[in-house]
Amino acid sequence: MEENGHIVLKDVRKAFGPKHVLNGINISVPKGRSLVVIGGSGTGKSVMIKTILGIIRPDSGSITIGGEEVTKLSGKERDQFLLRFGMLFQGAALFDSLPVWENVAFGLIQGRNTPRIEARDIAIEKLRQVGLGPEVGALYPAELSGGMQKRVGLARAVAADPEIIFFDEPTTGLDPIMADVINNLIVDCVKRLGATTISITHDMASARKIADRIAMIHKGEIVWQGPARAVDSSGNPYVDQFIHGRAEGPIQMEVLKA
Amino acid sequence: MNFLANLGRVVLALLAEIGRIVIFLKDALLQGLTPTIYVRQILEQMLRIGYNSLPVVGLTAFFTGGALALQIYLGGSRFNAESLVSTIVALGITRELGPVLAGLMVAGRVGASIAAELGTMRVTEQIDALTTLATNPFKYLVGPRIVAGVITLPILVGIADTIGIMGGYIVGTRSLGFNSFAYIKNTVDFLHLDDVTSGLIKAAVFGFIITLMGCYHGFNSKGGAQGVGRATTNAVVSSAILILAANFALTSLLFSE
Ligand SMILES: Nc1ncnc2c1ncn2[C@@H]1O[C@H](COP(=O)(O)OP(=O)(O)O)[C@@H](O)[C@H]1O
Ligand SMILES: [Mg+2]
């Protein structure tokens, strides 16, 4: 399958001490397409994204971007490689020592040596694209609501027009209306940039809106993947349990075992 | 048996921690202190470490200098050697108490705040965010703090030395009845340059220790607010111990020259 995938993971494994988090992940995302990874908390979704970015080194397996193996990159090469990415973190992860506009412009100023004034204009424009006025640029992250922080995180992720964007739980913790606003913004931004994206979520409304393809992860393995519209008729017990939010099924919450 | 097993576990844990610190030190030196240099960050940290520590360090030095003068006067009077007060205050402050007390105070203030700040950045994924924005956190966060610490602590200690000696002078002239001119002349005549420089060298080393420990514990904190709290405590305790150990080592070294 998908030899021509833009992002390809083959048999990626990662354990923290005795704890096996990724147990052989295989996914492939074609250029310009959007994969949504669904799955419960603690199943290794964030770890998977971080192995692609090189924040976490996988124990084994191969990760290629545009055909280039990236797990062994380091130093300057890695920084160069990271310039092609944008990432929206689960908790937005805004730098709280910097005003909003500098957060958005950070990758331009530090990573690409864009002059501050120019970077500032770009930041204001990106803020506008996520529905925030220029006055927000001067505020500090701590002065913003959760939804606004997510939008700023989104603006920062797309500020340098990356070719690949990752969204880690973009709608978690938001009310349904704000969640939908963020979903629309993601779809807009991705369309505008033509970027390849992987999004992580456990919000099915969000998944349906963003995804071309959906993959379900459970205990560090992909247990199902297919086109977004097939998710309701997958016939896969894990997927069925997850999208209907049932306590009974093959996915057993480790409530009592802990 | 059980005792030996426990002892073994403690020793192993300690060695593992030392190993982690050495690896962090390697990254800090090879990545953090090589170009790109973030001048803006260095200046910001110098201001934060130096300027904001001035009141605590100044007060500590002042009172210590005063107390030292009283003690030496008391001790000296048993040998009819009260006249040594000014010289020994100056020696004690510049060689020993200035750097050590300033080091410990800064460890408490700055070491803790570096660990808390970087620890929070770690648990809220801000450090990961830096990486994904193609900015090496060792260069952007660790390097500037270490450089600022190494530059700033000697400056702080220089000021502490001056204030400490002044504390001794005030007590000496106001309550011990020394002649003001003679006190100053004694201090200047008997204080050697290497008394001061040896203290400043110590200060630079302490600045390195404090910032390195603050960064190390901050970087490695995990598990939310509690983890950050633990990192803060560990940063202060470990840098205080390392400062005292390094002080002894440096004193022996500088002494034997
Ligand atoms: N740096 C780390 N060190 C140790 N364990 C980790 C680390 N990062 C994640 N884990 C563990 O890996 C598991 C999966 O985490 P994660 O990928 O964040 O889950 P999620 O699917 O909710 O995003 C969790 O049990 C977590 O405790
Ligand atoms: Mg996660």
Short mmCIF file of N, CA and C in Angstrom, two decimals, chain B residues 103-175:
data_model
loop_
_atom_site.label_atom_id
_atom_site.label_comp_id
_atom_site.label_asym_id
_atom_site.label_seq_id
_atom_site.Cartn_x
_atom_site.Cartn_y
_atom_site.Cartn_z
N GLY B 103 26.08 32.71 46.77
CA GLY B 103 25.73 31.50 46.01
C GLY B 103 24.49 30.83 46.57
N LEU B 104 24.47 30.67 47.89
CA LEU B 104 23.32 29.99 48.50
C LEU B 104 22.04 30.81 48.36
N MET B 105 22.15 32.11 48.54
CA MET B 105 20.95 32.94 48.40
C MET B 105 20.43 32.90 46.96
N VAL B 106 21.35 32.99 46.01
CA VAL B 106 20.92 32.96 44.61
C VAL B 106 20.37 31.58 44.24
N ALA B 107 20.96 30.54 44.84
CA ALA B 107 20.43 29.19 44.59
C ALA B 107 18.97 29.13 45.02
N GLY B 108 18.69 29.72 46.17
CA GLY B 108 17.32 29.71 46.68
C GLY B 108 16.38 30.53 45.81
N ARG B 109 16.87 31.67 45.37
CA ARG B 109 15.99 32.54 44.59
C ARG B 109 15.93 32.11 43.12
N VAL B 110 17.09 32.12 42.50
CA VAL B 110 17.13 31.95 41.05
C VAL B 110 17.05 30.48 40.63
N GLY B 111 17.79 29.62 41.36
CA GLY B 111 17.72 28.20 41.03
C GLY B 111 16.29 27.71 41.07
N ALA B 112 15.58 28.12 42.11
CA ALA B 112 14.19 27.70 42.25
C ALA B 112 13.34 28.26 41.12
N SER B 113 13.54 29.52 40.78
CA SER B 113 12.65 30.09 39.78
C SER B 113 12.95 29.55 38.39
N ILE B 114 14.22 29.24 38.12
CA ILE B 114 14.53 28.62 36.82
C ILE B 114 13.88 27.24 36.74
N ALA B 115 14.02 26.46 37.82
CA ALA B 115 13.43 25.11 37.81
C ALA B 115 11.91 25.19 37.66
N ALA B 116 11.29 26.14 38.35
CA ALA B 116 9.83 26.25 38.28
C ALA B 116 9.40 26.67 36.87
N GLU B 117 10.14 27.63 36.30
CA GLU B 117 9.75 28.11 34.98
C GLU B 117 9.93 27.03 33.91
N LEU B 118 11.12 26.43 33.89
CA LEU B 118 11.35 25.40 32.87
C LEU B 118 10.50 24.17 33.13
N GLY B 119 10.28 23.87 34.42
CA GLY B 119 9.42 22.72 34.75
C GLY B 119 8.01 22.93 34.23
N THR B 120 7.48 24.14 34.42
CA THR B 120 6.14 24.44 33.90
C THR B 120 6.14 24.36 32.38
N MET B 121 7.21 24.88 31.77
CA MET B 121 7.29 24.80 30.31
C MET B 121 7.34 23.35 29.84
N ARG B 122 8.00 22.51 30.63
CA ARG B 122 8.06 21.09 30.26
C ARG B 122 6.68 20.45 30.35
N VAL B 123 6.01 20.60 31.49
CA VAL B 123 4.75 19.86 31.66
C VAL B 123 3.62 20.45 30.83
N THR B 124 3.74 21.70 30.39
CA THR B 124 2.71 22.24 29.50
C THR B 124 3.14 22.14 28.03
N GLU B 125 4.15 21.34 27.77
CA GLU B 125 4.62 21.06 26.40
C GLU B 125 5.21 22.26 25.68
N GLN B 126 5.52 23.34 26.44
CA GLN B 126 6.12 24.50 25.77
C GLN B 126 7.51 24.18 25.24
N ILE B 127 8.22 23.27 25.92
CA ILE B 127 9.56 22.91 25.45
C ILE B 127 9.46 22.11 24.15
N ASP B 128 8.46 21.21 24.10
CA ASP B 128 8.22 20.49 22.84
C ASP B 128 7.83 21.47 21.73
N ALA B 129 7.04 22.47 22.11
CA ALA B 129 6.61 23.45 21.11
C ALA B 129 7.81 24.20 20.55
N LEU B 130 8.76 24.53 21.41
CA LEU B 130 10.00 25.18 20.94
C LEU B 130 10.67 24.32 19.88
N THR B 131 10.81 23.03 20.21
CA THR B 131 11.46 22.12 19.28
C THR B 131 10.76 22.12 17.93
N THR B 132 9.43 22.03 17.96
CA THR B 132 8.72 21.95 16.68
C THR B 132 8.79 23.27 15.93
N LEU B 133 9.12 24.36 16.62
CA LEU B 133 9.31 25.63 15.91
C LEU B 133 10.78 25.79 15.52
N ALA B 134 11.46 24.65 15.41
CA ALA B 134 12.84 24.60 14.91
C ALA B 134 13.78 25.43 15.77
N THR B 135 13.50 25.49 17.08
CA THR B 135 14.38 26.20 18.00
C THR B 135 14.86 25.20 19.04
N ASN B 136 16.15 25.03 19.12
CA ASN B 136 16.72 24.07 20.07
C ASN B 136 16.57 24.60 21.49
N PRO B 137 15.82 23.89 22.36
CA PRO B 137 15.60 24.40 23.71
C PRO B 137 16.90 24.55 24.51
N PHE B 138 17.90 23.74 24.20
CA PHE B 138 19.18 23.91 24.90
C PHE B 138 19.81 25.25 24.55
N LYS B 139 19.67 25.63 23.29
CA LYS B 139 20.24 26.93 22.89
C LYS B 139 19.40 28.09 23.39
N TYR B 140 18.09 27.92 23.34
CA TYR B 140 17.20 29.04 23.63
C TYR B 140 16.97 29.22 25.13
N LEU B 141 16.91 28.10 25.87
CA LEU B 141 16.59 28.19 27.30
C LEU B 141 17.80 27.96 28.20
N VAL B 142 18.54 26.87 27.94
CA VAL B 142 19.60 26.48 28.87
C VAL B 142 20.84 27.36 28.71
N GLY B 143 21.33 27.48 27.48
CA GLY B 143 22.54 28.25 27.22
C GLY B 143 22.50 29.65 27.83
N PRO B 144 21.49 30.44 27.49
CA PRO B 144 21.46 31.81 28.00
C PRO B 144 21.44 31.89 29.54
N ARG B 145 20.78 30.94 30.18
CA ARG B 145 20.72 30.97 31.64
C ARG B 145 22.09 30.67 32.24
N ILE B 146 22.78 29.70 31.66
CA ILE B 146 24.10 29.36 32.18
C ILE B 146 25.08 30.52 31.96
N VAL B 147 25.08 31.05 30.76
CA VAL B 147 25.97 32.18 30.48
C VAL B 147 25.67 33.33 31.44
N ALA B 148 24.39 33.64 31.60
CA ALA B 148 24.01 34.73 32.49
C ALA B 148 24.46 34.45 33.92
N GLY B 149 24.32 33.20 34.37
CA GLY B 149 24.73 32.84 35.72
C GLY B 149 26.23 33.02 35.92
N VAL B 150 27.00 32.55 34.94
CA VAL B 150 28.46 32.61 35.07
C VAL B 150 28.96 34.06 35.03
N ILE B 151 28.30 34.89 34.26
CA ILE B 151 28.72 36.30 34.21
C ILE B 151 28.23 37.07 35.44
N THR B 152 27.00 36.79 35.84
CA THR B 152 26.35 37.64 36.83
C THR B 152 26.80 37.38 38.26
N LEU B 153 27.03 36.10 38.58
CA LEU B 153 27.38 35.80 39.97
C LEU B 153 28.65 36.51 40.43
N PRO B 154 29.73 36.53 39.63
CA PRO B 154 30.91 37.30 40.06
C PRO B 154 30.59 38.78 40.30
N ILE B 155 29.74 39.35 39.45
CA ILE B 155 29.38 40.76 39.66
C ILE B 155 28.65 40.91 40.99
N LEU B 156 27.68 40.01 41.21
CA LEU B 156 26.93 40.05 42.47
C LEU B 156 27.87 39.90 43.67
N VAL B 157 28.82 38.98 43.55
CA VAL B 157 29.72 38.72 44.67
C VAL B 157 30.64 39.91 44.88
N GLY B 158 31.07 40.54 43.78
CA GLY B 158 31.86 41.77 43.93
C GLY B 158 31.11 42.80 44.76
N ILE B 159 29.83 42.94 44.44
CA ILE B 159 29.01 43.89 45.20
C ILE B 159 28.84 43.42 46.63
N ALA B 160 28.61 42.11 46.80
CA ALA B 160 28.45 41.55 48.15
C ALA B 160 29.70 41.77 48.97
N ASP B 161 30.87 41.58 48.36
CA ASP B 161 32.14 41.81 49.06
C ASP B 161 32.19 43.24 49.60
N THR B 162 31.89 44.17 48.71
CA THR B 162 31.94 45.58 49.10
C THR B 162 30.99 45.86 50.25
N ILE B 163 29.77 45.39 50.12
CA ILE B 163 28.77 45.67 51.16
C ILE B 163 29.13 44.96 52.46
N GLY B 164 29.65 43.73 52.34
CA GLY B 164 30.04 42.97 53.53
C GLY B 164 31.15 43.68 54.30
N ILE B 165 32.15 44.13 53.56
CA ILE B 165 33.24 44.84 54.21
C ILE B 165 32.72 46.13 54.85
N MET B 166 31.77 46.74 54.15
CA MET B 166 31.17 47.96 54.69
C MET B 166 30.42 47.68 55.99
N GLY B 167 29.74 46.53 56.03
CA GLY B 167 29.04 46.12 57.25
C GLY B 167 30.03 46.00 58.40
N GLY B 168 31.16 45.36 58.11
CA GLY B 168 32.21 45.22 59.13
C GLY B 168 32.73 46.58 59.55
N TYR B 169 32.89 47.45 58.58
CA TYR B 169 33.41 48.80 58.86
C TYR B 169 32.46 49.57 59.77
N ILE B 170 31.17 49.48 59.45
CA ILE B 170 30.20 50.23 60.25
C ILE B 170 30.20 49.73 61.69
N VAL B 171 30.16 48.41 61.86
CA VAL B 171 30.19 47.87 63.23
C VAL B 171 31.51 48.23 63.90
N GLY B 172 32.61 48.08 63.14
CA GLY B 172 33.93 48.35 63.70
C GLY B 172 34.07 49.78 64.18
N THR B 173 33.62 50.71 63.36
CA THR B 173 33.83 52.11 63.74
C THR B 173 32.75 52.62 64.68
N ARG B 174 31.51 52.15 64.51
CA ARG B 174 30.42 52.68 65.34
C ARG B 174 30.38 52.06 66.71
N SER B 175 30.56 50.72 66.79
CA SER B 175 30.37 50.13 68.12
C SER B 175 31.63 49.52 68.70
#
